[in-house]
Amino acid sequence: MSETDKEEERKSVQRVSVTETRLKISGDGTRGVLLGKKCQDCGQTFFGAPQFCLKCTSANLKPVELTGEGVVTTYTIVRQAPPGWQGDVPYLLATVRIPEGPHIASEVVDCPEEDLKVGLAVELTMRVGGTDKNGNEIVIYKWRPRPS
Amino acid sequence: MVMKPGREVVIAGVGLHPFGRFPDKSAHDLARTAVLEALDDAKVGYKDIQAAYFGHVYYEGMSMGEIILGQLGLTGIPVINVENACSSGSTGLWLAFWAVATGQFDIVLAFGAEKVPRGPVTTTSSDSPERLIGADFMMASYAQMMRRYMSEYGAPAEAFAQVSVKAHKNASMNPYAHHKKVFTLEDVLNSRMISDPLTLFQCCPTSEGGSAAIICAREVADKYIKDPDRLVTIIGTGLRTTKFGDSDESDQIAAAGREAYEMSGVGPEDVDVVQVHDAGTSGELLGIESLKLVDKGQAWKLEMSGDTEIDGRLPVNTDGGLQGMGHPFGATGIRMIHELVTQLRGEAGDRQVKKANIGLAQCSGAGGIATVFLLRK
């Protein structure tokens, strides 16, 4: 196959967001922004798209883009692959609190095991984390240590 | 809002099918054995049961409760199948309690059974994005709880491992337990790392088993029960799910505890013997703190000093808990009740706690569910 044909084949693989209500991807899936909803009545912000405010139950929610950085509140190093995980093991899994309040759990990448700790400052990064049944590559929001 | 029972509710009989692996038995078989044992314990005939609640998670054909009981008799009673993850059995018991407390029925059966296959436990459907994200793994959640607690209070890994050591020691004295092998602290800490810092022997074994309880209204008990001395009263109960807020506000175990304490009129200081949801060892330490049985950040010290042993000042999981008994999801909630009833009746033999008048059972379920029962003899 010629170089041009290979290029065409590679470009025809689509990249999709793992969950469109949580993550909007752009730039061929290399960039992304976390999505949420903000309650116009009580001011609480949520990750993803609840139908009603989870705090005050108001229906008056507006879509917002969330800050792509935060702080690790807890973590683990998963050494046994759970069903459905398409990545390697071991993998670092952390819960991260973003400034708006929500806690978002995902894999931490580009981080040596010994550097992962409660209080670590992290930033959002995109990674392909699997393929769907149509052959599309699934882009997942992940965390990586924020350069100091 | 505090719910008030209209009349006193008692446990008349309890039964278990041993927990373990039974390749030649279905969940139906395990359930039936437990129900028959409970009927025999209460000395009540199946014909007297007026309603039944069956807790289970996995599907082995529709209408499992009806099929199970259909072999004991076709008496036309209402049978409800209940799913609330790992608290399915105790949710069935909660429904049964309120049915009797409000006068809907006089005497009912609550039972549960499960055959949990080996391997990591997940809670979402097979095509859920959570699995791709890597966040749907029950033991990874318990590991994160453990890491958070260690970071906040400086608790060592040994304190969590000790939960398992105690559990297996207690289970070795329990003929119904899945695992009867005794472990040392080193055995537990050196077992295969599942999700750091939770090792294999700090994850409750997946298991198979069944449990059952027959409850009735005290005022009609004499009509059905020949031996009123063995009756145990349910003095309080709570069932809550997670609420929005910080870790204290959202804590459904604490909320279910408050509900049960308020209903019963007793406080944490009155509790003699405890069952708490130790799916991961961290569940025991966090659970007894949520229930205000020990101050925040102190549970790990209690565990290391031996205070949660059978002869300690706050005996926890005297039958082995989930760690030692194993965890067949639908059966666990009422298995906890079985042990408390046995303790309160003074029939626990080698596992007998010296002072056992008030018992507390707390069972959790994925999805942010917590149940609590307070029993008194």
Short mmCIF file of C-alpha atoms in Angstrom, two decimals:
data_model
loop_
_atom_site.label_atom_id
_atom_site.label_comp_id
_atom_site.label_asym_id
_atom_site.label_seq_id
_atom_site.Cartn_x
_atom_site.Cartn_y
_atom_site.Cartn_z
CA MET A 1 0.00 0.00 0.00
CA SER A 2 1.38 3.47 -0.85
CA GLU A 3 2.04 6.11 1.82
CA THR A 4 -0.97 8.13 0.60
CA ASP A 5 -3.24 5.08 0.85
CA LYS A 6 -2.04 4.38 4.40
CA GLU A 7 -2.68 8.03 5.31
CA GLU A 8 -6.22 7.78 3.92
CA GLU A 9 -6.89 4.60 5.87
CA ARG A 10 -5.61 6.14 9.11
CA LYS A 11 -7.73 9.27 8.67
CA SER A 12 -10.87 7.19 8.09
CA VAL A 13 -10.74 5.84 11.68
CA GLN A 14 -13.06 8.10 13.64
CA ARG A 15 -12.39 9.26 17.15
CA VAL A 16 -15.35 9.56 19.46
CA SER A 17 -15.76 10.86 23.00
CA VAL A 18 -16.24 8.23 25.71
CA THR A 19 -19.36 10.10 26.84
CA GLU A 20 -20.57 13.15 24.92
CA THR A 21 -22.35 14.63 27.92
CA ARG A 22 -19.07 14.63 29.86
CA LEU A 23 -16.37 15.29 27.27
CA LYS A 24 -16.25 17.37 24.08
CA ILE A 25 -13.28 16.48 21.92
CA SER A 26 -11.60 18.45 19.15
CA GLY A 27 -8.38 18.51 17.12
CA ASP A 28 -8.62 14.89 16.03
CA GLY A 29 -9.28 13.82 19.60
CA THR A 30 -6.06 15.24 20.97
CA ARG A 31 -7.85 18.06 22.77
CA GLY A 32 -10.92 18.05 24.92
CA VAL A 33 -12.95 19.95 27.48
CA LEU A 34 -14.94 18.57 30.39
CA LEU A 35 -18.64 19.38 30.30
CA GLY A 36 -21.07 19.98 33.11
CA LYS A 37 -24.20 21.74 34.23
CA LYS A 38 -24.57 24.71 36.58
CA CYS A 39 -27.73 25.24 38.58
CA GLN A 40 -29.04 28.75 38.02
CA ASP A 41 -30.94 28.66 41.32
CA CYS A 42 -28.42 27.41 43.91
CA GLY A 43 -25.21 27.86 41.94
CA GLN A 44 -23.92 24.28 42.31
CA THR A 45 -21.97 22.86 39.37
CA PHE A 46 -22.06 19.20 38.29
CA PHE A 47 -19.97 17.00 36.01
CA GLY A 48 -21.92 15.57 33.09
CA ALA A 49 -25.59 16.20 32.49
CA PRO A 50 -27.97 15.59 35.38
CA GLN A 51 -31.61 16.32 34.54
CA PHE A 52 -32.19 18.21 37.77
CA CYS A 53 -29.88 19.90 40.22
CA LEU A 54 -28.58 17.13 42.50
CA LYS A 55 -28.47 19.56 45.40
CA CYS A 56 -31.72 21.57 45.17
CA THR A 57 -33.62 19.58 42.47
CA SER A 58 -34.22 22.63 40.31
CA ALA A 59 -34.66 22.04 36.56
CA ASN A 60 -32.98 25.36 35.85
CA LEU A 61 -29.58 24.03 34.71
CA LYS A 62 -27.25 25.58 32.13
CA PRO A 63 -24.50 23.73 30.29
CA VAL A 64 -20.99 24.82 31.24
CA GLU A 65 -17.41 23.92 30.41
CA LEU A 66 -15.40 22.79 33.42
CA THR A 67 -11.84 23.61 34.48
CA GLY A 68 -9.39 21.05 33.19
CA GLU A 69 -7.26 20.82 36.29
CA GLY A 70 -7.54 19.88 39.91
CA VAL A 71 -6.06 18.13 42.94
CA VAL A 72 -5.88 14.41 43.75
CA THR A 73 -8.03 13.65 46.83
CA THR A 74 -7.33 9.91 46.80
CA TYR A 75 -5.95 7.24 44.48
CA THR A 76 -5.15 3.60 43.98
CA ILE A 77 -2.90 1.50 41.73
CA VAL A 78 -5.10 -1.09 40.07
CA ARG A 79 -3.19 -4.32 39.53
CA GLN A 80 -5.99 -6.61 38.34
CA ALA A 81 -7.84 -5.66 35.16
CA PRO A 82 -11.55 -5.18 35.85
CA PRO A 83 -14.02 -6.28 33.14
CA GLY A 84 -14.27 -3.77 30.30
CA TRP A 85 -10.91 -2.09 30.92
CA GLN A 86 -9.03 -1.95 27.60
CA GLY A 87 -5.81 -0.47 28.93
CA ASP A 88 -2.76 -1.98 30.60
CA VAL A 89 -2.37 -3.08 34.20
CA PRO A 90 -1.21 -1.81 36.54
CA TYR A 91 -2.85 1.55 36.02
CA LEU A 92 -3.08 4.57 38.30
CA LEU A 93 -6.64 5.58 39.21
CA ALA A 94 -7.27 8.85 41.04
CA THR A 95 -10.21 10.90 42.24
CA VAL A 96 -9.60 14.55 41.42
CA ARG A 97 -11.43 17.55 42.79
CA ILE A 98 -11.80 20.38 40.28
CA PRO A 99 -12.27 24.01 41.43
CA GLU A 100 -16.01 24.03 40.67
CA GLY A 101 -16.50 21.23 43.22
CA PRO A 102 -17.10 17.95 41.35
CA HIS A 103 -14.87 14.92 41.98
CA ILE A 104 -13.81 13.19 38.77
CA ALA A 105 -12.22 9.74 38.78
CA SER A 106 -9.98 8.62 35.93
CA GLU A 107 -6.59 7.16 35.08
CA VAL A 108 -3.44 9.19 35.79
CA VAL A 109 -0.89 8.99 32.99
CA ASP A 110 2.71 10.20 32.53
CA CYS A 111 3.21 9.73 36.25
CA PRO A 112 5.67 7.38 37.98
CA GLU A 113 3.94 5.35 40.74
CA GLU A 114 6.04 6.95 43.46
CA ASP A 115 4.96 10.47 42.43
CA LEU A 116 1.24 9.79 42.84
CA LYS A 117 0.01 11.19 46.15
CA VAL A 118 -2.94 12.88 47.83
CA GLY A 119 -2.62 16.57 47.02
CA LEU A 120 -0.91 16.12 43.64
CA ALA A 121 -1.85 18.89 41.19
CA VAL A 122 -3.05 17.44 37.88
CA GLU A 123 -4.33 18.64 34.54
CA LEU A 124 -6.62 17.17 31.93
CA THR A 125 -5.23 15.16 29.01
CA MET A 126 -6.83 13.09 26.29
CA ARG A 127 -5.97 9.48 25.56
CA VAL A 128 -7.43 6.86 23.28
CA GLY A 129 -8.65 4.19 25.69
CA GLY A 130 -10.28 1.59 23.49
CA THR A 131 -12.31 0.95 20.39
CA ASP A 132 -16.05 0.62 19.99
CA LYS A 133 -17.92 -2.01 17.99
CA ASN A 134 -17.78 0.20 14.88
CA GLY A 135 -14.00 0.40 15.01
CA ASN A 136 -13.96 4.00 16.24
CA GLU A 137 -11.25 4.96 18.69
CA ILE A 138 -12.69 6.08 22.01
CA VAL A 139 -11.12 9.19 23.54
CA ILE A 140 -11.15 9.29 27.33
CA TYR A 141 -10.43 12.23 29.68
CA LYS A 142 -7.48 11.41 31.90
CA TRP A 143 -5.22 13.23 34.32
CA ARG A 144 -1.50 13.91 34.27
CA PRO A 145 0.73 15.75 36.76
CA ARG A 146 0.57 19.49 36.22
CA PRO A 147 4.00 20.89 35.42
CA SER A 148 5.09 23.15 38.31
CA MET B 1 -38.95 12.58 59.05
CA VAL B 2 -38.96 9.76 61.60
CA MET B 3 -41.06 6.74 60.79
CA LYS B 4 -42.76 5.16 63.78
CA PRO B 5 -43.69 1.49 63.91
CA GLY B 6 -47.32 0.97 64.88
CA ARG B 7 -46.47 -2.13 66.91
CA GLU B 8 -43.48 -4.14 68.11
CA VAL B 9 -41.81 -6.39 65.55
CA VAL B 10 -39.82 -9.49 66.54
CA ILE B 11 -37.57 -11.98 64.79
CA ALA B 12 -38.99 -15.44 65.40
CA GLY B 13 -36.53 -17.55 63.43
CA VAL B 14 -33.38 -17.40 61.34
CA GLY B 15 -31.68 -19.80 58.95
CA LEU B 16 -28.59 -20.06 56.76
CA HIS B 17 -27.25 -22.20 53.97
CA PRO B 18 -23.47 -22.42 54.55
CA PHE B 19 -21.43 -20.00 52.43
CA GLY B 20 -18.94 -21.50 49.99
CA ARG B 21 -18.95 -23.03 46.49
CA PHE B 22 -21.76 -25.39 45.52
CA PRO B 23 -21.49 -26.18 41.80
CA ASP B 24 -24.35 -28.66 41.95
CA LYS B 25 -26.81 -26.26 43.58
CA SER B 26 -28.71 -23.31 42.14
CA ALA B 27 -29.36 -20.10 44.09
CA HIS B 28 -32.89 -21.48 44.47
CA ASP B 29 -31.53 -24.52 46.35
CA LEU B 30 -29.43 -22.36 48.65
CA ALA B 31 -32.41 -20.11 49.40
CA ARG B 32 -34.73 -23.02 50.09
CA THR B 33 -32.35 -24.56 52.63
CA ALA B 34 -32.11 -21.26 54.50
CA VAL B 35 -35.90 -20.80 54.51
CA LEU B 36 -36.51 -24.31 55.82
CA GLU B 37 -33.95 -23.76 58.58
CA ALA B 38 -35.65 -20.48 59.57
CA LEU B 39 -39.08 -22.13 59.65
CA ASP B 40 -37.66 -24.89 61.80
CA ASP B 41 -35.94 -22.36 64.09
CA ALA B 42 -39.20 -20.46 64.56
CA LYS B 43 -41.24 -23.67 64.72
CA VAL B 44 -43.62 -22.08 62.23
CA GLY B 45 -45.26 -23.81 59.29
CA TYR B 46 -44.85 -22.43 55.78
CA LYS B 47 -48.64 -22.20 55.62
CA ASP B 48 -48.52 -19.40 58.23
CA ILE B 49 -46.28 -17.11 56.17
CA GLN B 50 -48.37 -14.22 54.82
CA ALA B 51 -45.85 -12.50 52.51
CA ALA B 52 -42.26 -12.98 51.39
CA TYR B 53 -39.41 -10.74 50.23
CA PHE B 54 -36.47 -12.26 48.32
CA GLY B 55 -33.25 -10.31 47.95
CA HIS B 56 -30.90 -11.14 45.07
CA VAL B 57 -28.82 -9.36 42.42
CA TYR B 58 -28.08 -11.83 39.66
CA TYR B 59 -30.69 -13.24 37.34
CA GLU B 60 -31.30 -17.00 37.29
CA GLY B 61 -34.61 -16.79 35.44
CA MET B 62 -37.55 -14.57 36.33
CA SER B 63 -39.53 -14.61 39.56
CA MET B 64 -36.88 -16.37 41.59
CA GLY B 65 -38.68 -15.83 44.90
CA GLU B 66 -41.89 -17.40 43.61
CA ILE B 67 -40.05 -20.37 42.08
CA ILE B 68 -38.11 -20.99 45.30
CA LEU B 69 -41.19 -20.88 47.52
CA GLY B 70 -43.33 -22.72 45.01
CA GLN B 71 -41.53 -25.89 46.09
CA LEU B 72 -42.61 -25.29 49.70
CA GLY B 73 -46.25 -24.67 48.88
CA LEU B 74 -48.53 -22.70 46.59
CA THR B 75 -50.39 -20.63 49.15
CA GLY B 76 -51.13 -17.57 47.00
CA ILE B 77 -49.19 -15.09 49.15
CA PRO B 78 -47.54 -11.94 47.75
CA VAL B 79 -43.85 -12.56 46.95
CA ILE B 80 -41.61 -9.63 46.07
CA ASN B 81 -38.16 -9.90 44.54
CA VAL B 82 -35.86 -7.14 45.78
CA GLU B 83 -32.62 -5.78 44.29
CA ASN B 84 -30.48 -3.20 46.05
CA ALA B 85 -27.03 -4.49 45.12
CA CYS B 86 -25.19 -5.95 48.14
CA SER B 87 -27.97 -4.75 50.46
CA SER B 88 -30.74 -6.62 48.60
CA GLY B 89 -31.39 -9.01 51.49
CA SER B 90 -31.46 -6.32 54.14
CA THR B 91 -33.70 -4.16 51.93
CA GLY B 92 -36.13 -7.10 51.74
CA LEU B 93 -35.97 -7.30 55.53
CA TRP B 94 -36.65 -3.55 55.79
CA LEU B 95 -39.75 -3.94 53.63
CA ALA B 96 -40.82 -6.95 55.71
CA PHE B 97 -40.30 -5.01 58.95
CA TRP B 98 -42.48 -2.11 57.86
CA ALA B 99 -45.17 -4.40 56.48
CA VAL B 100 -45.50 -6.00 59.91
CA ALA B 101 -44.98 -2.76 61.86
CA THR B 102 -47.81 -1.01 60.05
CA GLY B 103 -50.22 -3.91 60.33
CA GLN B 104 -50.22 -4.99 56.69
CA PHE B 105 -49.21 -8.51 57.71
CA ASP B 106 -48.71 -10.40 60.98
CA ILE B 107 -45.96 -12.83 60.00
CA VAL B 108 -43.63 -12.63 56.98
CA LEU B 109 -40.48 -14.12 55.52
CA ALA B 110 -37.44 -12.18 54.33
CA PHE B 111 -34.72 -14.18 52.61
CA GLY B 112 -31.81 -13.85 50.19
CA ALA B 113 -29.43 -15.96 48.13
CA GLU B 114 -26.70 -15.58 45.54
CA LYS B 115 -24.09 -17.40 43.53
CA VAL B 116 -21.37 -14.82 42.83
CA PRO B 117 -18.85 -15.96 40.20
CA ARG B 118 -15.11 -15.59 40.81
CA GLY B 119 -13.31 -12.47 39.67
CA PRO B 120 -13.40 -8.67 40.04
CA VAL B 121 -16.78 -7.25 40.90
CA THR B 122 -18.21 -4.43 38.77
CA THR B 123 -21.52 -2.66 39.18
CA THR B 124 -22.34 -1.09 35.80
CA SER B 125 -23.69 -2.73 32.66
CA SER B 126 -21.22 -4.40 30.33
CA ASP B 127 -21.17 -1.57 27.76
CA SER B 128 -20.96 1.27 30.28
CA PRO B 129 -18.36 4.03 29.74
CA GLU B 130 -17.34 3.67 33.40
CA ARG B 131 -15.64 0.41 32.54
CA LEU B 132 -13.60 2.02 29.76
CA ILE B 133 -12.69 4.86 32.09
CA GLY B 134 -11.45 2.26 34.59
CA ALA B 135 -13.51 3.50 37.50
CA ASP B 136 -15.96 0.60 37.81
CA PHE B 137 -14.14 -1.80 40.13
CA MET B 138 -15.56 -2.34 43.60
CA MET B 139 -12.21 -3.13 45.25
CA ALA B 140 -10.57 -0.08 43.64
CA SER B 141 -13.23 2.02 45.39
CA TYR B 142 -12.46 0.40 48.76
CA ALA B 143 -8.75 0.91 48.06
CA GLN B 144 -9.31 4.63 47.45
CA MET B 145 -11.27 4.87 50.73
CA MET B 146 -8.36 3.17 52.45
CA ARG B 147 -5.78 5.52 50.91
CA ARG B 148 -7.82 8.59 51.86
CA TYR B 149 -8.15 7.38 55.47
CA MET B 150 -4.43 6.52 55.73
CA SER B 151 -3.53 9.94 54.34
CA GLU B 152 -5.88 11.82 56.65
CA TYR B 153 -5.22 9.98 59.93
CA GLY B 154 -1.79 8.38 59.44
CA ALA B 155 -3.26 4.89 59.90
CA PRO B 156 -0.86 2.10 58.91
CA ALA B 157 -1.69 -0.68 56.44
CA GLU B 158 -1.48 -3.12 59.40
CA ALA B 159 -4.68 -1.71 60.92
CA PHE B 160 -6.65 -2.67 57.82
CA ALA B 161 -4.96 -6.05 57.51
CA GLN B 162 -5.91 -6.70 61.14
CA VAL B 163 -9.60 -6.53 60.12
CA SER B 164 -8.96 -9.57 57.93
CA VAL B 165 -6.90 -11.40 60.56
CA LYS B 166 -9.72 -11.01 63.10
CA ALA B 167 -12.36 -11.91 60.52
CA HIS B 168 -10.68 -15.17 59.59
CA LYS B 169 -10.03 -16.08 63.21
CA ASN B 170 -13.76 -15.61 63.93
CA ALA B 171 -14.77 -17.48 60.78
CA SER B 172 -12.62 -20.46 61.81
CA MET B 173 -15.11 -20.92 64.67
CA ASN B 174 -18.12 -20.71 62.38
CA PRO B 175 -19.35 -23.86 60.61
CA TYR B 176 -21.26 -21.72 58.07
CA ALA B 177 -18.22 -19.74 56.92
CA HIS B 178 -16.78 -20.03 53.41
CA HIS B 179 -13.20 -19.86 54.60
CA LYS B 180 -12.05 -21.35 57.90
CA LYS B 181 -8.29 -20.87 57.45
CA VAL B 182 -6.57 -18.60 59.95
CA PHE B 183 -4.26 -15.88 58.61
CA THR B 184 -1.40 -13.97 60.19
CA LEU B 185 -0.86 -10.26 59.61
CA GLU B 186 2.03 -11.16 57.26
CA ASP B 187 -0.19 -13.57 55.27
CA VAL B 188 -2.67 -10.75 54.69
CA LEU B 189 -0.14 -7.99 53.90
CA ASN B 190 1.93 -10.24 51.61
CA SER B 191 -1.00 -11.62 49.64
CA ARG B 192 -1.29 -10.49 46.02
CA MET B 193 -1.91 -6.73 45.61
CA ILE B 194 -5.28 -6.23 43.95
CA SER B 195 -5.62 -2.46 44.06
CA ASP B 196 -2.97 -0.69 46.08
CA PRO B 197 -3.05 -0.70 49.09
CA LEU B 198 -5.75 -3.43 49.23
CA THR B 199 -4.30 -6.95 49.07
CA LEU B 200 -6.20 -10.10 48.03
CA PHE B 201 -6.87 -11.20 51.60
CA GLN B 202 -8.39 -7.79 52.31
CA CYS B 203 -11.05 -8.27 49.62
CA CYS B 204 -14.07 -10.29 50.69
CA PRO B 205 -14.25 -13.59 48.83
CA THR B 206 -16.94 -13.95 46.19
CA SER B 207 -19.20 -16.70 47.43
CA GLU B 208 -22.50 -18.62 47.30
CA GLY B 209 -25.04 -18.94 50.06
CA GLY B 210 -28.51 -18.23 51.40
CA SER B 211 -30.10 -16.68 54.49
CA ALA B 212 -33.61 -16.25 55.86
CA ALA B 213 -35.50 -14.61 58.70
CA ILE B 214 -39.09 -14.90 59.87
CA ILE B 215 -40.49 -11.84 61.55
CA CYS B 216 -43.83 -11.21 63.15
CA ALA B 217 -45.78 -8.77 65.27
CA ARG B 218 -45.13 -9.30 69.01
CA GLU B 219 -48.81 -8.97 69.82
CA VAL B 220 -49.72 -12.01 67.70
CA ALA B 221 -46.48 -13.95 68.27
CA ASP B 222 -48.07 -16.21 70.89
CA LYS B 223 -50.45 -17.45 68.21
CA TYR B 224 -47.53 -18.80 66.13
CA ILE B 225 -44.47 -19.04 68.37
CA LYS B 226 -44.09 -21.70 71.06
CA ASP B 227 -40.87 -20.36 72.62
CA PRO B 228 -41.15 -16.59 73.24
CA ASP B 229 -37.82 -16.63 75.14
CA ARG B 230 -35.94 -16.85 71.84
CA LEU B 231 -37.66 -13.87 70.23
CA VAL B 232 -35.45 -10.89 69.38
CA THR B 233 -36.98 -7.44 68.89
CA ILE B 234 -36.14 -5.13 65.99
CA ILE B 235 -36.05 -1.81 67.84
CA GLY B 236 -34.86 0.39 65.00
CA THR B 237 -34.07 0.43 61.33
CA GLY B 238 -32.83 2.84 58.67
CA LEU B 239 -32.42 2.77 54.90
CA ARG B 240 -30.77 5.72 53.17
CA THR B 241 -29.05 6.54 49.92
CA THR B 242 -26.30 9.07 49.37
CA LYS B 243 -27.26 12.73 49.61
CA PHE B 244 -25.53 15.64 47.88
CA GLY B 245 -22.92 17.32 50.02
CA ASP B 246 -19.53 16.98 51.62
CA SER B 247 -18.38 13.63 53.01
CA ASP B 248 -20.33 14.03 56.28
CA GLU B 249 -23.57 15.27 54.71
CA SER B 250 -23.56 12.65 51.97
CA ASP B 251 -22.70 9.70 54.26
CA GLN B 252 -25.62 7.33 53.90
CA ILE B 253 -24.27 4.94 56.56
CA ALA B 254 -24.34 7.74 59.12
CA ALA B 255 -27.80 8.80 57.95
CA ALA B 256 -29.22 5.26 58.15
CA GLY B 257 -27.62 4.93 61.59
CA ARG B 258 -29.24 8.15 62.81
CA GLU B 259 -32.62 6.95 61.57
CA ALA B 260 -32.26 3.63 63.40
CA TYR B 261 -30.92 5.16 66.62
CA GLU B 262 -33.71 7.72 66.70
CA MET B 263 -36.41 5.12 66.15
CA SER B 264 -35.00 2.80 68.80
CA GLY B 265 -34.19 5.33 71.49
CA VAL B 266 -30.74 3.77 72.00
CA GLY B 267 -27.43 5.37 71.12
CA PRO B 268 -24.07 4.10 69.85
CA GLU B 269 -22.85 3.77 73.45
CA ASP B 270 -25.55 1.13 74.09
CA VAL B 271 -24.50 -1.19 71.28
CA ASP B 272 -22.88 -4.45 72.47
CA VAL B 273 -22.17 -6.32 69.24
CA VAL B 274 -21.83 -5.09 65.67
CA GLN B 275 -22.04 -6.32 62.09
CA VAL B 276 -20.64 -3.90 59.53
CA HIS B 277 -20.07 -4.07 55.77
CA ASP B 278 -16.43 -5.13 55.37
CA ALA B 279 -16.39 -5.90 51.62
CA GLY B 280 -12.94 -4.33 51.66
CA THR B 281 -11.24 -4.12 55.07
CA SER B 282 -11.54 -0.32 54.93
CA GLY B 283 -15.32 -0.78 55.11
CA GLU B 284 -15.07 -1.95 58.73
CA LEU B 285 -13.05 1.04 59.97
CA LEU B 286 -15.05 3.63 58.07
CA GLY B 287 -18.33 1.93 58.92
CA ILE B 288 -17.92 1.95 62.70
CA GLU B 289 -16.92 5.62 62.53
CA SER B 290 -19.94 6.53 60.38
CA LEU B 291 -22.14 4.75 62.93
CA LYS B 292 -20.56 6.88 65.69
CA LEU B 293 -19.44 3.74 67.54
CA VAL B 294 -15.98 5.29 67.67
CA ASP B 295 -14.76 8.85 66.99
CA LYS B 296 -13.55 9.89 63.54
CA GLY B 297 -9.99 8.82 62.93
CA GLN B 298 -9.94 6.42 65.91
CA ALA B 299 -11.26 3.18 64.43
CA TRP B 300 -7.81 2.07 63.29
CA LYS B 301 -6.48 2.30 66.84
CA LEU B 302 -9.45 0.31 68.15
CA GLU B 303 -8.74 -2.40 65.58
CA MET B 304 -5.03 -2.63 66.41
CA SER B 305 -5.60 -2.75 70.16
CA GLY B 306 -7.92 -5.77 69.92
CA ASP B 307 -11.01 -3.84 71.00
CA THR B 308 -13.05 -5.21 68.07
CA GLU B 309 -12.32 -8.84 68.94
CA ILE B 310 -15.01 -11.10 70.43
CA ASP B 311 -13.64 -10.38 73.92
CA GLY B 312 -13.02 -6.69 73.17
CA ARG B 313 -15.11 -3.71 74.20
CA LEU B 314 -16.79 -3.40 70.77
CA PRO B 315 -16.97 -6.83 69.08
CA VAL B 316 -17.30 -6.39 65.31
CA ASN B 317 -18.17 -9.12 62.79
CA THR B 318 -18.02 -11.98 65.27
CA ASP B 319 -18.91 -14.58 62.62
CA GLY B 320 -16.19 -13.46 60.23
CA GLY B 321 -18.08 -10.71 58.41
CA LEU B 322 -17.90 -10.49 54.63
CA GLN B 323 -14.13 -11.09 54.83
CA GLY B 324 -14.44 -14.46 56.54
CA MET B 325 -17.96 -15.61 55.65
CA GLY B 326 -17.69 -14.58 52.01
CA HIS B 327 -20.18 -12.32 50.26
CA PRO B 328 -23.06 -13.85 48.30
CA PHE B 329 -24.71 -10.48 47.66
CA GLY B 330 -28.40 -11.20 48.33
CA ALA B 331 -27.63 -13.39 51.35
CA THR B 332 -25.31 -11.08 53.26
CA GLY B 333 -27.79 -8.66 54.84
CA ILE B 334 -29.81 -11.37 56.58
CA ARG B 335 -26.64 -13.38 57.37
CA MET B 336 -25.67 -10.39 59.54
CA ILE B 337 -29.05 -10.62 61.30
CA HIS B 338 -28.56 -14.39 61.78
CA GLU B 339 -25.31 -13.79 63.68
CA LEU B 340 -26.74 -10.96 65.81
CA VAL B 341 -29.78 -13.06 66.73
CA THR B 342 -27.50 -15.98 67.63
CA GLN B 343 -25.38 -13.70 69.83
CA LEU B 344 -28.37 -12.06 71.51
CA ARG B 345 -29.88 -15.48 72.26
CA GLY B 346 -26.59 -16.57 73.87
CA GLU B 347 -26.21 -19.42 71.35
CA ALA B 348 -22.95 -18.39 69.67
CA GLY B 349 -20.74 -20.96 71.44
CA ASP B 350 -17.02 -20.20 70.94
CA ARG B 351 -17.95 -16.91 69.28
CA GLN B 352 -20.21 -15.78 72.15
CA VAL B 353 -19.81 -12.18 73.23
CA LYS B 354 -20.16 -11.85 77.03
CA LYS B 355 -22.67 -8.98 77.08
CA ALA B 356 -25.02 -9.18 74.13
CA ASN B 357 -28.28 -7.34 74.66
CA ILE B 358 -28.22 -4.81 71.82
CA GLY B 359 -26.87 -5.58 68.36
CA LEU B 360 -26.40 -3.40 65.28
CA ALA B 361 -26.17 -4.62 61.68
CA GLN B 362 -25.09 -2.31 58.87
CA CYS B 363 -25.17 -3.50 55.25
CA SER B 364 -24.14 -1.41 52.21
CA GLY B 365 -25.01 -1.55 48.53
CA ALA B 366 -23.34 -0.13 45.43
CA GLY B 367 -25.12 2.97 44.24
CA GLY B 368 -24.78 4.65 47.62
CA ILE B 369 -27.13 2.48 49.71
CA ALA B 370 -26.95 1.80 53.43
CA THR B 371 -29.22 -0.20 55.74
CA VAL B 372 -29.07 -0.41 59.52
CA PHE B 373 -30.93 -2.66 61.97
CA LEU B 374 -30.87 -2.41 65.76
CA LEU B 375 -31.89 -5.52 67.67
CA ARG B 376 -32.55 -6.07 71.37
CA LYS B 377 -33.10 -9.12 73.52
#
